[in-house]
């Protein structure tokens, strides 16, 4: 078909020109983003390199002067063997995993009720839960400690060690972490759950599903990204917690890594090689968790923003 | 299979009355279409029947069972949603079999019935796929499959065709009709589209502002609309309305409007006599206004001259938008009609097919039964 109008060539140089223009236009943005990323990573890299250096090297020169052949694993060996970091790593895991699981399980049940089960006073109750978000954790420490002191069961918990409940017990600190994490967890999940299409819930009910079946077979499988994100958040908070462990776990045998490192700072304040190694050990598991689930993590931050 | 009975059912959302004292019986095996403009209460009616919305007053019976307080899951109904509401994390097969599984059917039973339902709908090869990998039409079928596999007492369909394109909609329409004939189950179907209502229903219930306006077979609603609302709602394009004044002249009655005078057919005289000297609402469907050059047989003609506003040539017919002294009306005439916009044209109203309504109550003014009138069988599309 001849239109008498020259048709512009569509392939070759125009496309390339466009690519250049687009790249140039975005160059400042990319430069800024890369710049920030580098700036943000410098302290961590410094920490990592320092943790492999001899104490004398740390004292005499900066971390950027280090070469590969001067690095050593001795610091890690010392920290893990002699300073009880191995035991406290296990303690951290024993505290964090159950506390995280407890939050995800209980909060998802509560969030389902808030999102999909109408009951009298639901709005008010949810408001109270959200209101708890603004209560500073520190304010509650003394009352909780007194309560725990009164409720302590002074018998050894089988397998895990520590008391059965109360001060110096794993069960006590699980409960404390779970309770402190609950308001945000319920808030996040309730908002995600209520963004699920109403039709799906109603279709399941007409298919004969009870509330429990709707929750278990429809809502939970569709909320995996939000549950994973919440799990990661809660894991990181609990893993990095110092305050609650400091208050509720006095027994050094039960201390998590955060507590152990703090004690290291106290007794070996100038032994940077040990502190850096210990810090890196405590970062290892969160890093693994983060990289393994980062896909969910990014999705979860956007939870509820758009309908999946 | 079961009948459904709405007994004085009212639904209020706060101050708003969504459904007002609804009395309606759906007989066993019937295809009842609830139709009306948006906000008329048709979806609320369906949701109350499904058990998704609570009833404010009255009761609903399915079969002989009063279900007012029976939760949705125990009502033995299946519903097709406008959004299809397929479970995104399950395969098509699992979607269809979900209800059976929940009701404790064995694995082999579930598989057999899912396959049978899939075969009925022609989606056997899709059973392994996830809903997101399906086209709109395929999702629609899966939603239907999920409903039929359970062999429920009553099928509920909430605007199931609205998300399909025009061609697929026509095709699925006939398929749902066939499905109804094959299953013989009671269907309750909600739509705002009167074409769907006319083509599929055994009976139509027209709702407006929460009030049931008329229930009856499609043909009856078309031929004898109970009031001005139903007259305007059923039929496409919709009915023209005029406001003539009734005037007696000896033994006969005449309708005067815009300098025209039309003689009232004899069978309308008893009904219209009390309106002597008063205005009424006269309804004439566009298909009952003809080009005098192509007059079908059996027409009782009353000639009217009007200015042509717009002509719309559809191929099989032509729409003339006409204007007579400020009153606009539409005629659906023979495609061979020659009409030029902005010029006068003569059209013929078939007075034997006219409708009359009281201007205050808007209720139908009845005519006596037509002795020799061939009952109209116009296709409505």
XYZ file of C-alpha atoms in Angstrom, chain B residues 29-353:
325
model
C -36.145 -26.135 38.123
C -36.878 -22.586 37.136
C -34.395 -20.107 35.628
C -35.275 -16.909 37.437
C -33.468 -13.718 36.482
C -33.345 -10.824 38.913
C -32.874 -7.700 36.867
C -32.763 -3.999 37.558
C -30.503 -0.974 37.465
C -27.512 -0.822 39.809
C -28.522 -0.285 43.416
C -31.928 -1.889 42.929
C -31.276 -4.627 45.487
C -30.857 -7.562 43.145
C -27.374 -8.516 44.323
C -28.391 -8.069 47.951
C -31.311 -10.424 47.320
C -28.949 -13.023 45.919
C -26.461 -12.563 48.751
C -29.221 -13.018 51.332
C -30.228 -16.225 49.613
C -26.603 -17.364 49.618
C -26.223 -16.562 53.290
C -23.554 -13.920 52.730
C -25.756 -11.085 54.000
C -28.071 -11.423 56.981
C -31.791 -10.757 56.574
C -33.209 -7.820 58.527
C -36.822 -9.024 58.444
C -38.735 -11.916 56.949
C -37.573 -15.417 56.044
C -36.109 -17.357 53.181
C -36.935 -20.987 52.472
C -34.942 -23.372 50.318
C -37.075 -26.408 49.695
C -39.035 -26.719 52.922
C -36.129 -25.600 55.060
C -36.101 -22.163 56.604
C -32.535 -20.933 56.169
C -32.548 -17.520 57.874
C -29.919 -18.571 60.383
C -28.218 -21.322 58.405
C -24.617 -20.323 57.568
C -23.655 -20.132 53.901
C -21.593 -23.293 54.033
C -24.593 -25.401 55.079
C -27.108 -24.111 52.536
C -26.095 -26.419 49.702
C -25.938 -23.669 47.132
C -23.319 -22.944 44.526
C -22.539 -19.476 43.318
C -20.742 -18.093 40.301
C -19.223 -14.701 41.062
C -18.784 -11.802 38.686
C -15.055 -11.843 39.432
C -15.107 -15.677 39.128
C -13.331 -15.812 42.538
C -11.058 -18.689 41.561
C -8.525 -19.651 44.214
C -5.279 -18.371 42.675
C -3.013 -20.825 44.474
C -4.883 -23.935 43.342
C -4.904 -25.657 39.976
C -8.105 -25.640 37.965
C -8.803 -29.212 39.039
C -8.341 -28.338 42.711
C -10.513 -25.268 42.294
C -13.357 -27.360 40.928
C -12.891 -30.143 43.465
C -12.419 -27.916 46.528
C -16.051 -28.044 47.595
C -16.215 -31.821 47.198
C -13.034 -32.286 49.174
C -14.339 -30.130 52.014
C -17.499 -32.218 52.090
C -15.431 -35.320 52.590
C -15.608 -36.979 49.186
C -12.902 -39.565 48.555
C -10.000 -38.741 46.268
C -11.183 -40.987 43.456
C -14.710 -39.613 43.766
C -13.419 -36.051 43.551
C -11.294 -36.846 40.501
C -14.148 -38.577 38.721
C -16.645 -35.792 39.293
C -14.158 -33.044 38.477
C -13.384 -34.784 35.207
C -17.042 -35.164 34.406
C -17.701 -31.477 35.083
C -14.659 -30.473 33.040
C -15.885 -32.590 30.172
C -19.315 -30.960 30.325
C -17.698 -27.556 29.988
C -14.937 -28.546 27.569
C -12.042 -27.663 29.872
C -10.498 -31.135 30.373
C -7.108 -30.004 29.126
C -6.935 -27.094 31.580
C -7.208 -29.067 34.821
C -3.511 -28.837 35.676
C -3.197 -25.112 35.028
C -3.351 -22.264 37.498
C -6.162 -19.707 37.078
C -3.761 -16.904 36.140
C -2.774 -18.866 33.028
C -6.352 -18.853 31.740
C -8.247 -16.417 29.549
C -11.366 -14.677 30.815
C -13.670 -17.115 29.062
C -11.788 -20.111 30.434
C -11.903 -18.725 33.974
C -15.613 -18.267 33.536
C -15.980 -21.938 32.676
C -13.908 -23.015 35.630
C -16.158 -20.936 37.871
C -19.162 -22.670 36.342
C -17.437 -26.015 36.781
C -16.867 -25.325 40.450
C -20.594 -24.702 40.770
C -21.946 -27.678 38.830
C -19.578 -30.278 40.251
C -21.289 -30.122 43.627
C -24.739 -30.755 42.179
C -26.284 -28.210 44.529
C -29.975 -27.609 45.127
C -29.855 -24.112 43.698
C -27.398 -22.290 41.449
C -26.739 -18.637 42.058
C -25.106 -16.549 39.365
C -24.106 -12.963 40.070
C -23.558 -11.121 36.777
C -21.349 -13.938 35.516
C -21.016 -12.527 32.010
C -20.119 -8.907 32.754
C -16.377 -9.459 32.465
C -16.521 -11.159 29.089
C -16.245 -9.466 25.718
C -19.400 -9.065 23.670
C -18.927 -12.090 21.446
C -18.029 -14.459 24.249
C -20.930 -13.144 26.269
C -23.459 -14.164 23.617
C -21.832 -17.577 23.312
C -21.691 -18.203 27.064
C -25.281 -17.019 27.385
C -26.531 -19.855 25.242
C -24.235 -22.287 27.033
C -25.631 -21.368 30.415
C -29.151 -21.809 29.025
C -28.217 -25.249 27.736
C -26.612 -26.123 31.050
C -29.811 -25.200 32.834
C -31.865 -27.383 30.529
C -29.502 -30.322 30.990
C -29.223 -30.088 34.784
C -32.850 -29.151 35.416
C -31.740 -27.390 38.622
C -33.152 -24.139 39.948
C -31.105 -21.168 38.733
C -31.231 -17.692 40.211
C -29.372 -15.274 37.993
C -28.628 -11.624 38.682
C -27.930 -9.148 35.924
C -28.415 -5.501 35.062
C -28.602 -6.403 31.404
C -32.192 -6.833 30.248
C -31.018 -8.660 27.121
C -29.526 -11.420 29.261
C -32.720 -11.498 31.258
C -34.948 -11.758 28.178
C -32.892 -14.445 26.455
C -32.205 -16.777 29.362
C -34.990 -16.533 31.876
C -38.043 -18.693 32.257
C -39.248 -15.888 34.505
C -37.901 -12.410 35.161
C -38.217 -10.445 38.382
C -37.687 -6.720 37.840
C -36.486 -4.768 40.858
C -36.132 -1.042 41.350
C -35.128 0.827 44.509
C -35.494 -2.345 46.551
C -39.047 -2.988 45.411
C -40.189 -5.848 43.263
C -41.862 -4.291 40.230
C -43.105 -7.286 38.281
C -42.464 -11.009 37.934
C -43.335 -12.983 34.857
C -42.128 -14.742 31.745
C -40.068 -12.524 29.414
C -42.813 -12.286 26.840
C -45.339 -11.121 29.395
C -43.043 -8.404 30.695
C -42.492 -7.248 27.146
C -46.139 -7.260 26.146
C -47.803 -6.233 29.384
C -45.384 -4.254 31.554
C -47.004 -3.545 34.903
C -45.768 0.009 35.192
C -43.768 2.731 33.507
C -40.494 1.523 35.027
C -40.802 -2.024 33.694
C -42.009 -0.702 30.349
C -38.933 1.478 30.039
C -36.517 -1.130 31.382
C -37.530 -4.175 29.380
C -36.961 -3.936 25.642
C -34.045 -2.476 23.744
C -34.028 0.264 22.620
C -36.420 1.301 25.336
C -40.015 2.364 24.987
C -41.034 5.876 23.898
C -43.331 7.766 26.233
C -45.818 10.482 25.276
C -48.248 12.451 27.397
C -51.500 12.776 25.444
C -54.815 13.986 26.844
C -57.837 11.669 26.622
C -60.882 13.227 24.927
C -64.222 11.551 24.318
C -65.924 12.039 21.005
C -69.293 10.321 20.875
C -68.713 6.592 21.301
C -64.966 6.802 20.757
C -61.992 8.131 22.670
C -59.164 10.122 21.142
C -55.670 10.884 22.390
C -54.571 14.439 21.663
C -50.943 15.495 21.599
C -48.818 17.958 19.705
C -51.652 18.847 17.344
C -52.252 15.200 16.617
C -55.338 13.211 17.402
C -55.238 9.430 17.538
C -58.321 7.307 17.818
C -58.135 4.847 20.703
C -58.741 1.225 19.651
C -62.022 -0.110 20.957
C -60.532 -2.568 23.448
C -58.813 0.284 25.318
C -61.975 2.372 25.641
C -63.301 0.870 28.913
C -59.948 1.276 30.604
C -59.354 4.812 29.430
C -62.902 6.134 29.889
C -62.285 7.276 33.497
C -59.388 9.411 32.225
C -61.621 11.503 29.965
C -60.223 15.025 29.900
C -57.060 14.036 31.757
C -53.562 13.215 30.574
C -52.180 9.670 30.533
C -48.765 8.194 29.752
C -48.738 6.572 26.355
C -45.999 4.051 25.654
C -44.969 2.947 22.196
C -42.019 0.675 21.526
C -39.626 1.810 18.778
C -40.323 -1.405 16.856
C -44.010 -0.474 16.686
C -43.336 2.727 14.781
C -43.021 2.047 11.079
C -42.180 3.664 7.785
C -45.512 3.860 5.921
C -43.747 2.615 2.800
C -42.854 -0.681 4.462
C -45.832 -1.356 6.659
C -46.118 -4.939 7.978
C -49.517 -6.562 8.026
C -51.816 -6.371 11.048
C -50.871 -2.824 11.944
C -53.469 -0.397 13.211
C -51.884 2.763 11.825
C -51.854 6.284 13.220
C -49.780 8.627 11.150
C -47.432 11.155 12.727
C -45.078 13.697 11.160
C -41.826 14.573 12.872
C -38.425 16.059 12.188
C -35.629 13.560 11.685
C -32.816 14.256 14.143
C -30.384 11.464 13.453
C -30.563 8.291 11.422
C -28.619 5.237 12.522
C -28.251 2.591 9.879
C -27.669 -0.791 11.508
C -27.876 -2.866 8.337
C -30.768 -5.080 9.357
C -32.775 -2.105 10.598
C -32.586 1.644 10.876
C -33.069 3.768 13.975
C -34.721 7.126 13.375
C -34.349 9.640 16.160
C -37.380 11.875 15.704
C -38.540 15.127 17.202
C -42.122 16.333 17.240
C -42.462 19.740 18.862
C -39.798 19.023 21.451
C -40.864 15.471 22.203
C -38.114 13.134 21.120
C -38.769 9.543 20.234
C -37.135 6.654 18.493
C -38.436 4.535 15.641
C -36.981 1.228 14.585
C -37.851 1.006 10.909
C -37.171 -1.005 7.804
C -33.573 -0.579 6.578
C -34.807 0.477 3.148
C -36.286 3.621 4.667
C -34.996 6.826 3.143
C -34.778 9.623 5.663
C -32.609 12.702 5.739
C -31.673 14.434 8.969
C -33.299 17.822 9.623
C -36.166 17.004 7.276
C -39.762 16.102 8.019
C -40.725 12.484 7.722
C -43.945 10.604 8.159
C -44.001 7.545 10.400
C -46.843 5.317 11.478
C -47.559 4.264 15.050
C -49.117 0.826 15.428
C -51.848 1.772 17.907
C -52.807 -1.839 18.478
C -49.486 -2.304 20.294
